[in-house]
Amino acid sequence: MWLMTVIDVWMQHPTLRFASQEMFASLWRWTGQQAPGAVPELRSTVAAMDEAGVERGLICAWYGPSGSLISNDEVASCVASYPGRLTGVASVDLRDPVNAIAELRRAVHDLGFRALRIVPWLWGLPPNHRLYYPLLAECVQLGIPFLTQVGHTGPLRASETGRPIPYLDDVALDFPDLVIIGGHIGYPWTAEMISLATKYPNVYIDTSAYACHRYPAELVSYLRGARPHQGAVRHELSHDHRQGGPCQAGRARSRRPGP
């Protein structure tokens, strides 16, 4: 019997200022839900993890042009409540590189966070934009992965920043030692994301926002090893919990970096 550990690499425990954003109206519509009128209890998030067999969740801060939607300190508070189940992922103000690097260092050294995540569509800037590069260099120095979003944008924002090629391709070329995790598979540019995971040993695909039965055919073929020249299968399991519905963790084992 093949035992596995399921780690959700894209989680957030919402604040009201996060959940009330108009850009998420499409997600509430798709899932038949309404934006919460109150912050859900953290124990309900952990209970959903238990129900789905998720051992650990990487719980993420959100920062955008309007400020923090979920702050690093709010994430740290969640982690402190369930240190055996949750791991913090930092976010920072992309527009202010000097202070952003200082905040990233604080999150890693003082708060114990294990990764940086920046959502490109939130900023309207692709990951090869010059404002990312000081932070990406710092990720290499800190020995932490860079998490980002690839593919179309579910919320009501433009999707162009989620194209893996050329944007993430440039990042992988410029930072060969940076571990890059592309969340949300990359659809409808799935083949582009697979090509990057094949081309670069430090590029990973995160399946967040997709239940297994909704994986694009190209990804299923890749995971089954139908293309021998692609080498080792590398992907991340996730479900985007607390944004688009209940926990839907996949059931596969992957080679992955992380805590």
PDB file of C-alpha atoms in Angstrom:
ATOM      1  CA  MET A   1       0.000   0.000   0.000  1.00  0.00           C
ATOM      2  CA  TRP A   2       1.315   3.424  -0.984  1.00  0.00           C
ATOM      3  CA  LEU A   3       0.939   5.892   1.874  1.00  0.00           C
ATOM      4  CA  MET A   4       1.144   9.603   1.283  1.00  0.00           C
ATOM      5  CA  THR A   5       1.057  12.961   2.981  1.00  0.00           C
ATOM      6  CA  VAL A   6      -1.400  15.503   1.593  1.00  0.00           C
ATOM      7  CA  ILE A   7      -0.247  19.109   1.879  1.00  0.00           C
ATOM      8  CA  ASP A   8      -2.458  21.960   0.734  1.00  0.00           C
ATOM      9  CA  VAL A   9      -0.120  24.569  -0.714  1.00  0.00           C
ATOM     10  CA  TRP A  10      -2.717  27.305  -1.373  1.00  0.00           C
ATOM     11  CA  MET A  11      -4.896  28.186   1.608  1.00  0.00           C
ATOM     12  CA  GLN A  12      -6.151  31.367   3.129  1.00  0.00           C
ATOM     13  CA  HIS A  13      -8.226  32.008   6.218  1.00  0.00           C
ATOM     14  CA  PRO A  14     -10.233  35.062   5.168  1.00  0.00           C
ATOM     15  CA  THR A  15     -10.668  38.390   6.844  1.00  0.00           C
ATOM     16  CA  LEU A  16     -13.794  40.424   6.159  1.00  0.00           C
ATOM     17  CA  ARG A  17     -11.812  42.883   4.041  1.00  0.00           C
ATOM     18  CA  PHE A  18     -10.662  39.923   1.931  1.00  0.00           C
ATOM     19  CA  ALA A  19     -14.025  38.186   1.575  1.00  0.00           C
ATOM     20  CA  SER A  20     -15.923  41.401   0.801  1.00  0.00           C
ATOM     21  CA  GLN A  21     -13.823  42.259  -2.260  1.00  0.00           C
ATOM     22  CA  GLU A  22     -16.049  42.719  -5.322  1.00  0.00           C
ATOM     23  CA  MET A  23     -13.538  40.860  -7.481  1.00  0.00           C
ATOM     24  CA  PHE A  24     -14.515  37.582  -5.784  1.00  0.00           C
ATOM     25  CA  ALA A  25     -18.174  37.849  -6.859  1.00  0.00           C
ATOM     26  CA  SER A  26     -17.527  35.375  -9.686  1.00  0.00           C
ATOM     27  CA  LEU A  27     -16.218  32.763  -7.246  1.00  0.00           C
ATOM     28  CA  TRP A  28     -19.235  33.053  -4.976  1.00  0.00           C
ATOM     29  CA  ARG A  29     -21.488  32.703  -8.024  1.00  0.00           C
ATOM     30  CA  TRP A  30     -19.682  29.601  -9.330  1.00  0.00           C
ATOM     31  CA  THR A  31     -19.832  27.854  -5.980  1.00  0.00           C
ATOM     32  CA  GLY A  32     -23.397  28.862  -5.123  1.00  0.00           C
ATOM     33  CA  GLN A  33     -22.223  30.637  -1.971  1.00  0.00           C
ATOM     34  CA  GLN A  34     -22.469  34.120  -0.569  1.00  0.00           C
ATOM     35  CA  ALA A  35     -19.647  36.213   0.797  1.00  0.00           C
ATOM     36  CA  PRO A  36     -19.484  35.598   4.550  1.00  0.00           C
ATOM     37  CA  GLY A  37     -20.837  38.312   6.792  1.00  0.00           C
ATOM     38  CA  ALA A  38     -18.464  37.324   9.567  1.00  0.00           C
ATOM     39  CA  VAL A  39     -15.001  35.816   9.775  1.00  0.00           C
ATOM     40  CA  PRO A  40     -15.307  32.014  10.032  1.00  0.00           C
ATOM     41  CA  GLU A  41     -13.708  30.359  13.011  1.00  0.00           C
ATOM     42  CA  LEU A  42     -10.260  28.969  12.365  1.00  0.00           C
ATOM     43  CA  ARG A  43     -11.267  25.629  13.825  1.00  0.00           C
ATOM     44  CA  SER A  44     -13.754  25.207  10.967  1.00  0.00           C
ATOM     45  CA  THR A  45     -10.877  25.470   8.487  1.00  0.00           C
ATOM     46  CA  VAL A  46      -8.893  22.837  10.372  1.00  0.00           C
ATOM     47  CA  ALA A  47     -12.010  20.638  10.604  1.00  0.00           C
ATOM     48  CA  ALA A  48     -12.367  20.822   6.807  1.00  0.00           C
ATOM     49  CA  MET A  49      -8.720  19.773   6.491  1.00  0.00           C
ATOM     50  CA  ASP A  50      -9.423  16.784   8.746  1.00  0.00           C
ATOM     51  CA  GLU A  51     -12.455  15.798   6.690  1.00  0.00           C
ATOM     52  CA  ALA A  52     -10.437  15.866   3.467  1.00  0.00           C
ATOM     53  CA  GLY A  53      -7.358  14.125   4.890  1.00  0.00           C
ATOM     54  CA  VAL A  54      -5.107  17.175   4.580  1.00  0.00           C
ATOM     55  CA  GLU A  55      -2.250  16.920   7.056  1.00  0.00           C
ATOM     56  CA  ARG A  56      -0.798  20.393   6.676  1.00  0.00           C
ATOM     57  CA  GLY A  57      -1.832  23.626   5.011  1.00  0.00           C
ATOM     58  CA  LEU A  58       0.313  26.491   3.746  1.00  0.00           C
ATOM     59  CA  ILE A  59      -1.793  29.446   4.821  1.00  0.00           C
ATOM     60  CA  CYS A  60      -1.129  32.607   2.880  1.00  0.00           C
ATOM     61  CA  ALA A  61      -1.167  36.347   3.395  1.00  0.00           C
ATOM     62  CA  TRP A  62      -2.640  38.544   0.660  1.00  0.00           C
ATOM     63  CA  TYR A  63      -1.253  41.940  -0.239  1.00  0.00           C
ATOM     64  CA  GLY A  64      -2.369  44.118  -3.154  1.00  0.00           C
ATOM     65  CA  PRO A  65      -2.462  47.726  -4.326  1.00  0.00           C
ATOM     66  CA  SER A  66      -5.120  48.599  -1.716  1.00  0.00           C
ATOM     67  CA  GLY A  67      -3.005  47.182   1.115  1.00  0.00           C
ATOM     68  CA  SER A  68      -3.171  43.959   3.075  1.00  0.00           C
ATOM     69  CA  LEU A  69      -6.296  41.860   2.588  1.00  0.00           C
ATOM     70  CA  ILE A  70      -4.840  39.259   4.956  1.00  0.00           C
ATOM     71  CA  SER A  71      -1.730  40.490   6.760  1.00  0.00           C
ATOM     72  CA  ASN A  72       1.363  38.509   7.642  1.00  0.00           C
ATOM     73  CA  ASP A  73       0.617  39.039  11.331  1.00  0.00           C
ATOM     74  CA  GLU A  74      -2.924  37.718  10.904  1.00  0.00           C
ATOM     75  CA  VAL A  75      -1.509  34.614   9.237  1.00  0.00           C
ATOM     76  CA  ALA A  76       1.035  34.256  12.055  1.00  0.00           C
ATOM     77  CA  SER A  77      -1.824  34.296  14.554  1.00  0.00           C
ATOM     78  CA  CYS A  78      -3.505  31.417  12.698  1.00  0.00           C
ATOM     79  CA  VAL A  79      -0.266  29.432  12.632  1.00  0.00           C
ATOM     80  CA  ALA A  80       0.278  30.029  16.354  1.00  0.00           C
ATOM     81  CA  SER A  81      -3.135  28.485  17.039  1.00  0.00           C
ATOM     82  CA  TYR A  82      -2.375  25.327  15.022  1.00  0.00           C
ATOM     83  CA  PRO A  83       1.417  25.095  14.631  1.00  0.00           C
ATOM     84  CA  GLY A  84       1.294  21.405  13.802  1.00  0.00           C
ATOM     85  CA  ARG A  85      -1.179  21.892  10.974  1.00  0.00           C
ATOM     86  CA  LEU A  86      -0.492  25.303   9.418  1.00  0.00           C
ATOM     87  CA  THR A  87       2.609  26.893   7.890  1.00  0.00           C
ATOM     88  CA  GLY A  88       2.797  30.605   7.068  1.00  0.00           C
ATOM     89  CA  VAL A  89       3.346  32.026   3.586  1.00  0.00           C
ATOM     90  CA  ALA A  90       4.247  35.709   3.346  1.00  0.00           C
ATOM     91  CA  SER A  91       3.041  38.433   1.031  1.00  0.00           C
ATOM     92  CA  VAL A  92       4.411  41.976   0.704  1.00  0.00           C
ATOM     93  CA  ASP A  93       3.896  45.323  -1.024  1.00  0.00           C
ATOM     94  CA  LEU A  94       5.371  44.838  -4.475  1.00  0.00           C
ATOM     95  CA  ARG A  95       5.644  48.600  -5.100  1.00  0.00           C
ATOM     96  CA  ASP A  96       8.169  49.217  -2.305  1.00  0.00           C
ATOM     97  CA  PRO A  97      11.073  46.786  -2.786  1.00  0.00           C
ATOM     98  CA  VAL A  98      13.242  47.979   0.112  1.00  0.00           C
ATOM     99  CA  ASN A  99      10.503  47.721   2.728  1.00  0.00           C
ATOM    100  CA  ALA A 100       9.110  44.608   1.049  1.00  0.00           C
ATOM    101  CA  ILE A 101      12.432  42.810   1.499  1.00  0.00           C
ATOM    102  CA  ALA A 102      12.569  43.906   5.138  1.00  0.00           C
ATOM    103  CA  GLU A 103       9.039  42.583   5.678  1.00  0.00           C
ATOM    104  CA  LEU A 104       9.857  39.300   3.951  1.00  0.00           C
ATOM    105  CA  ARG A 105      12.897  38.849   6.186  1.00  0.00           C
ATOM    106  CA  ARG A 106      10.761  39.578   9.249  1.00  0.00           C
ATOM    107  CA  ALA A 107       8.162  37.058   8.140  1.00  0.00           C
ATOM    108  CA  VAL A 108      10.793  34.353   7.669  1.00  0.00           C
ATOM    109  CA  HIS A 109      13.119  35.060  10.605  1.00  0.00           C
ATOM    110  CA  ASP A 110      10.638  36.294  13.223  1.00  0.00           C
ATOM    111  CA  LEU A 111       7.332  34.684  12.200  1.00  0.00           C
ATOM    112  CA  GLY A 112       8.752  31.419  10.871  1.00  0.00           C
ATOM    113  CA  PHE A 113       7.165  31.661   7.422  1.00  0.00           C
ATOM    114  CA  ARG A 114       8.401  29.270   4.752  1.00  0.00           C
ATOM    115  CA  ALA A 115       7.570  30.893   1.395  1.00  0.00           C
ATOM    116  CA  LEU A 116       6.629  34.088  -0.453  1.00  0.00           C
ATOM    117  CA  ARG A 117       3.500  34.322  -2.562  1.00  0.00           C
ATOM    118  CA  ILE A 118       2.619  37.143  -4.936  1.00  0.00           C
ATOM    119  CA  VAL A 119      -0.574  37.009  -7.004  1.00  0.00           C
ATOM    120  CA  PRO A 120       0.221  38.758 -10.326  1.00  0.00           C
ATOM    121  CA  TRP A 121      -3.364  39.530 -11.367  1.00  0.00           C
ATOM    122  CA  LEU A 122      -3.883  41.377  -8.090  1.00  0.00           C
ATOM    123  CA  TRP A 123      -1.167  43.835  -9.136  1.00  0.00           C
ATOM    124  CA  GLY A 124      -1.719  43.736 -12.894  1.00  0.00           C
ATOM    125  CA  LEU A 125       2.003  42.955 -13.246  1.00  0.00           C
ATOM    126  CA  PRO A 126       3.511  39.682 -14.547  1.00  0.00           C
ATOM    127  CA  PRO A 127       6.240  37.959 -12.504  1.00  0.00           C
ATOM    128  CA  ASN A 128       9.028  39.038 -14.867  1.00  0.00           C
ATOM    129  CA  HIS A 129       8.359  42.701 -14.055  1.00  0.00           C
ATOM    130  CA  ARG A 130      11.332  44.486 -12.508  1.00  0.00           C
ATOM    131  CA  LEU A 131       9.519  45.044  -9.192  1.00  0.00           C
ATOM    132  CA  TYR A 132       9.529  41.299  -8.495  1.00  0.00           C
ATOM    133  CA  TYR A 133      13.235  40.742  -9.012  1.00  0.00           C
ATOM    134  CA  PRO A 134      14.654  42.077  -5.711  1.00  0.00           C
ATOM    135  CA  LEU A 135      12.171  39.853  -3.864  1.00  0.00           C
ATOM    136  CA  LEU A 136      12.980  36.823  -6.000  1.00  0.00           C
ATOM    137  CA  ALA A 137      16.679  37.310  -5.326  1.00  0.00           C
ATOM    138  CA  GLU A 138      15.893  37.507  -1.605  1.00  0.00           C
ATOM    139  CA  CYS A 139      13.906  34.261  -1.817  1.00  0.00           C
ATOM    140  CA  VAL A 140      17.030  32.560  -3.132  1.00  0.00           C
ATOM    141  CA  GLN A 141      19.105  34.008  -0.306  1.00  0.00           C
ATOM    142  CA  LEU A 142      16.536  32.934   2.294  1.00  0.00           C
ATOM    143  CA  GLY A 143      16.165  29.481   0.767  1.00  0.00           C
ATOM    144  CA  ILE A 144      12.381  29.760   0.382  1.00  0.00           C
ATOM    145  CA  PRO A 145      10.150  29.064  -2.644  1.00  0.00           C
ATOM    146  CA  PHE A 146       8.255  31.646  -4.675  1.00  0.00           C
ATOM    147  CA  LEU A 147       4.562  30.830  -5.017  1.00  0.00           C
ATOM    148  CA  THR A 148       2.504  32.520  -7.709  1.00  0.00           C
ATOM    149  CA  GLN A 149      -0.636  32.092  -9.803  1.00  0.00           C
ATOM    150  CA  VAL A 150      -0.709  30.815 -13.368  1.00  0.00           C
ATOM    151  CA  GLY A 151      -3.579  30.443 -15.813  1.00  0.00           C
ATOM    152  CA  HIS A 152      -6.771  32.393 -16.174  1.00  0.00           C
ATOM    153  CA  THR A 153      -8.061  34.553 -13.338  1.00  0.00           C
ATOM    154  CA  GLY A 154     -11.182  33.296 -11.585  1.00  0.00           C
ATOM    155  CA  PRO A 155     -11.837  36.605  -9.797  1.00  0.00           C
ATOM    156  CA  LEU A 156     -12.934  39.613 -11.836  1.00  0.00           C
ATOM    157  CA  ARG A 157      -9.508  40.694 -13.005  1.00  0.00           C
ATOM    158  CA  ALA A 158      -7.578  40.332 -16.283  1.00  0.00           C
ATOM    159  CA  SER A 159      -5.861  36.994 -16.971  1.00  0.00           C
ATOM    160  CA  GLU A 160      -2.843  37.982 -19.068  1.00  0.00           C
ATOM    161  CA  THR A 161      -0.420  38.035 -16.120  1.00  0.00           C
ATOM    162  CA  GLY A 162      -1.078  34.304 -15.625  1.00  0.00           C
ATOM    163  CA  ARG A 163       0.521  33.175 -18.881  1.00  0.00           C
ATOM    164  CA  PRO A 164       3.459  30.892 -18.036  1.00  0.00           C
ATOM    165  CA  ILE A 165       5.305  31.795 -21.262  1.00  0.00           C
ATOM    166  CA  PRO A 166       6.985  34.251 -21.487  1.00  0.00           C
ATOM    167  CA  TYR A 167       6.522  35.591 -17.958  1.00  0.00           C
ATOM    168  CA  LEU A 168       7.405  32.659 -15.701  1.00  0.00           C
ATOM    169  CA  ASP A 169       9.812  31.317 -18.308  1.00  0.00           C
ATOM    170  CA  ASP A 170      11.857  34.518 -17.945  1.00  0.00           C
ATOM    171  CA  VAL A 171      11.895  34.164 -14.146  1.00  0.00           C
ATOM    172  CA  ALA A 172      13.102  30.558 -14.300  1.00  0.00           C
ATOM    173  CA  LEU A 173      15.886  31.547 -16.694  1.00  0.00           C
ATOM    174  CA  ASP A 174      17.001  34.518 -14.603  1.00  0.00           C
ATOM    175  CA  PHE A 175      16.819  32.665 -11.261  1.00  0.00           C
ATOM    176  CA  PRO A 176      17.948  29.066 -11.826  1.00  0.00           C
ATOM    177  CA  ASP A 177      18.227  28.443  -8.065  1.00  0.00           C
ATOM    178  CA  LEU A 178      14.747  29.755  -7.248  1.00  0.00           C
ATOM    179  CA  VAL A 179      12.049  27.183  -6.473  1.00  0.00           C
ATOM    180  CA  ILE A 180       8.908  28.311  -8.332  1.00  0.00           C
ATOM    181  CA  ILE A 181       5.437  26.913  -7.639  1.00  0.00           C
ATOM    182  CA  GLY A 182       2.764  27.893 -10.158  1.00  0.00           C
ATOM    183  CA  GLY A 183      -0.700  27.673  -8.612  1.00  0.00           C
ATOM    184  CA  HIS A 184      -3.971  26.890 -10.430  1.00  0.00           C
ATOM    185  CA  ILE A 185      -2.446  24.557 -13.045  1.00  0.00           C
ATOM    186  CA  GLY A 186      -2.092  27.175 -15.790  1.00  0.00           C
ATOM    187  CA  TYR A 187      -5.345  26.530 -17.677  1.00  0.00           C
ATOM    188  CA  PRO A 188      -6.003  27.424 -20.501  1.00  0.00           C
ATOM    189  CA  TRP A 189      -2.232  27.507 -21.000  1.00  0.00           C
ATOM    190  CA  THR A 190      -1.738  24.113 -19.339  1.00  0.00           C
ATOM    191  CA  ALA A 191       0.716  22.914 -21.982  1.00  0.00           C
ATOM    192  CA  GLU A 192       2.890  25.977 -21.365  1.00  0.00           C
ATOM    193  CA  MET A 193       3.040  25.237 -17.634  1.00  0.00           C
ATOM    194  CA  ILE A 194       3.861  21.580 -18.279  1.00  0.00           C
ATOM    195  CA  SER A 195       6.637  22.641 -20.619  1.00  0.00           C
ATOM    196  CA  LEU A 196       8.182  24.788 -17.884  1.00  0.00           C
ATOM    197  CA  ALA A 197       7.935  21.992 -15.309  1.00  0.00           C
ATOM    198  CA  THR A 198       9.665  19.750 -17.847  1.00  0.00           C
ATOM    199  CA  LYS A 199      12.317  22.283 -18.792  1.00  0.00           C
ATOM    200  CA  TYR A 200      13.296  23.472 -15.306  1.00  0.00           C
ATOM    201  CA  PRO A 201      13.980  21.190 -12.316  1.00  0.00           C
ATOM    202  CA  ASN A 202      12.856  23.864  -9.831  1.00  0.00           C
ATOM    203  CA  VAL A 203       9.465  24.639 -11.422  1.00  0.00           C
ATOM    204  CA  TYR A 204       6.421  22.912  -9.921  1.00  0.00           C
ATOM    205  CA  ILE A 205       2.728  22.788 -10.808  1.00  0.00           C
ATOM    206  CA  ASP A 206       0.217  23.370  -8.008  1.00  0.00           C
ATOM    207  CA  THR A 207      -3.279  22.016  -8.719  1.00  0.00           C
ATOM    208  CA  SER A 208      -5.137  24.415  -6.429  1.00  0.00           C
ATOM    209  CA  ALA A 209      -8.687  25.481  -7.402  1.00  0.00           C
ATOM    210  CA  TYR A 210      -9.262  22.204  -9.281  1.00  0.00           C
ATOM    211  CA  ALA A 211     -10.830  18.992  -8.020  1.00  0.00           C
ATOM    212  CA  CYS A 212      -9.064  15.978  -9.534  1.00  0.00           C
ATOM    213  CA  HIS A 213     -11.931  15.184 -11.923  1.00  0.00           C
ATOM    214  CA  ARG A 214     -11.528  18.660 -13.452  1.00  0.00           C
ATOM    215  CA  TYR A 215      -7.813  18.387 -14.274  1.00  0.00           C
ATOM    216  CA  PRO A 216      -7.147  19.276 -17.937  1.00  0.00           C
ATOM    217  CA  ALA A 217      -6.366  16.265 -20.135  1.00  0.00           C
ATOM    218  CA  GLU A 218      -2.811  17.484 -20.766  1.00  0.00           C
ATOM    219  CA  LEU A 219      -2.091  17.488 -17.035  1.00  0.00           C
ATOM    220  CA  VAL A 220      -3.547  14.018 -16.517  1.00  0.00           C
ATOM    221  CA  SER A 221      -1.365  12.704 -19.335  1.00  0.00           C
ATOM    222  CA  TYR A 222       1.680  14.387 -17.807  1.00  0.00           C
ATOM    223  CA  LEU A 223       0.981  12.980 -14.336  1.00  0.00           C
ATOM    224  CA  ARG A 224       0.582   9.493 -15.772  1.00  0.00           C
ATOM    225  CA  GLY A 225       3.992   9.777 -17.375  1.00  0.00           C
ATOM    226  CA  ALA A 226       2.620   9.375 -20.895  1.00  0.00           C
ATOM    227  CA  ARG A 227       5.521  11.430 -22.207  1.00  0.00           C
ATOM    228  CA  PRO A 228       8.711   9.670 -21.076  1.00  0.00           C
ATOM    229  CA  HIS A 229      10.971  12.529 -22.150  1.00  0.00           C
ATOM    230  CA  GLN A 230       9.392  14.750 -19.491  1.00  0.00           C
ATOM    231  CA  GLY A 231      11.150  12.974 -16.654  1.00  0.00           C
ATOM    232  CA  ALA A 232       9.908  12.954 -13.063  1.00  0.00           C
ATOM    233  CA  VAL A 233       6.358  14.018 -12.404  1.00  0.00           C
ATOM    234  CA  ARG A 234       6.330  17.051 -10.142  1.00  0.00           C
ATOM    235  CA  HIS A 235       3.148  18.688  -8.982  1.00  0.00           C
ATOM    236  CA  GLU A 236       1.601  20.165  -5.881  1.00  0.00           C
ATOM    237  CA  LEU A 237      -1.767  19.202  -4.452  1.00  0.00           C
ATOM    238  CA  SER A 238      -4.091  21.893  -3.266  1.00  0.00           C
ATOM    239  CA  HIS A 239      -7.688  23.027  -3.263  1.00  0.00           C
ATOM    240  CA  ASP A 240      -7.751  26.781  -2.663  1.00  0.00           C
ATOM    241  CA  HIS A 241      -9.666  26.300   0.566  1.00  0.00           C
ATOM    242  CA  ARG A 242     -11.720  29.114   2.035  1.00  0.00           C
ATOM    243  CA  GLN A 243     -12.097  30.927  -1.238  1.00  0.00           C
ATOM    244  CA  GLY A 244     -13.975  28.687  -3.613  1.00  0.00           C
ATOM    245  CA  GLY A 245     -15.690  26.072  -1.507  1.00  0.00           C
ATOM    246  CA  PRO A 246     -15.066  23.060   0.679  1.00  0.00           C
ATOM    247  CA  CYS A 247     -11.870  21.068   0.889  1.00  0.00           C
ATOM    248  CA  GLN A 248     -11.205  18.905  -2.192  1.00  0.00           C
ATOM    249  CA  ALA A 249      -7.721  17.526  -1.732  1.00  0.00           C
ATOM    250  CA  GLY A 250      -6.306  15.282  -4.423  1.00  0.00           C
ATOM    251  CA  ARG A 251      -4.997  11.796  -3.802  1.00  0.00           C
ATOM    252  CA  ALA A 252      -1.560  11.524  -5.331  1.00  0.00           C
ATOM    253  CA  ARG A 253       2.009  11.772  -4.094  1.00  0.00           C
ATOM    254  CA  SER A 254       4.425  14.255  -5.569  1.00  0.00           C
ATOM    255  CA  ARG A 255       8.062  15.193  -5.241  1.00  0.00           C
ATOM    256  CA  ARG A 256       7.981  18.648  -3.785  1.00  0.00           C
ATOM    257  CA  PRO A 257       9.936  21.240  -1.856  1.00  0.00           C
ATOM    258  CA  GLY A 258       8.591  22.750   1.327  1.00  0.00           C
ATOM    259  CA  PRO A 259       8.287  22.356   5.050  1.00  0.00           C
TER     260      PRO A 259
END
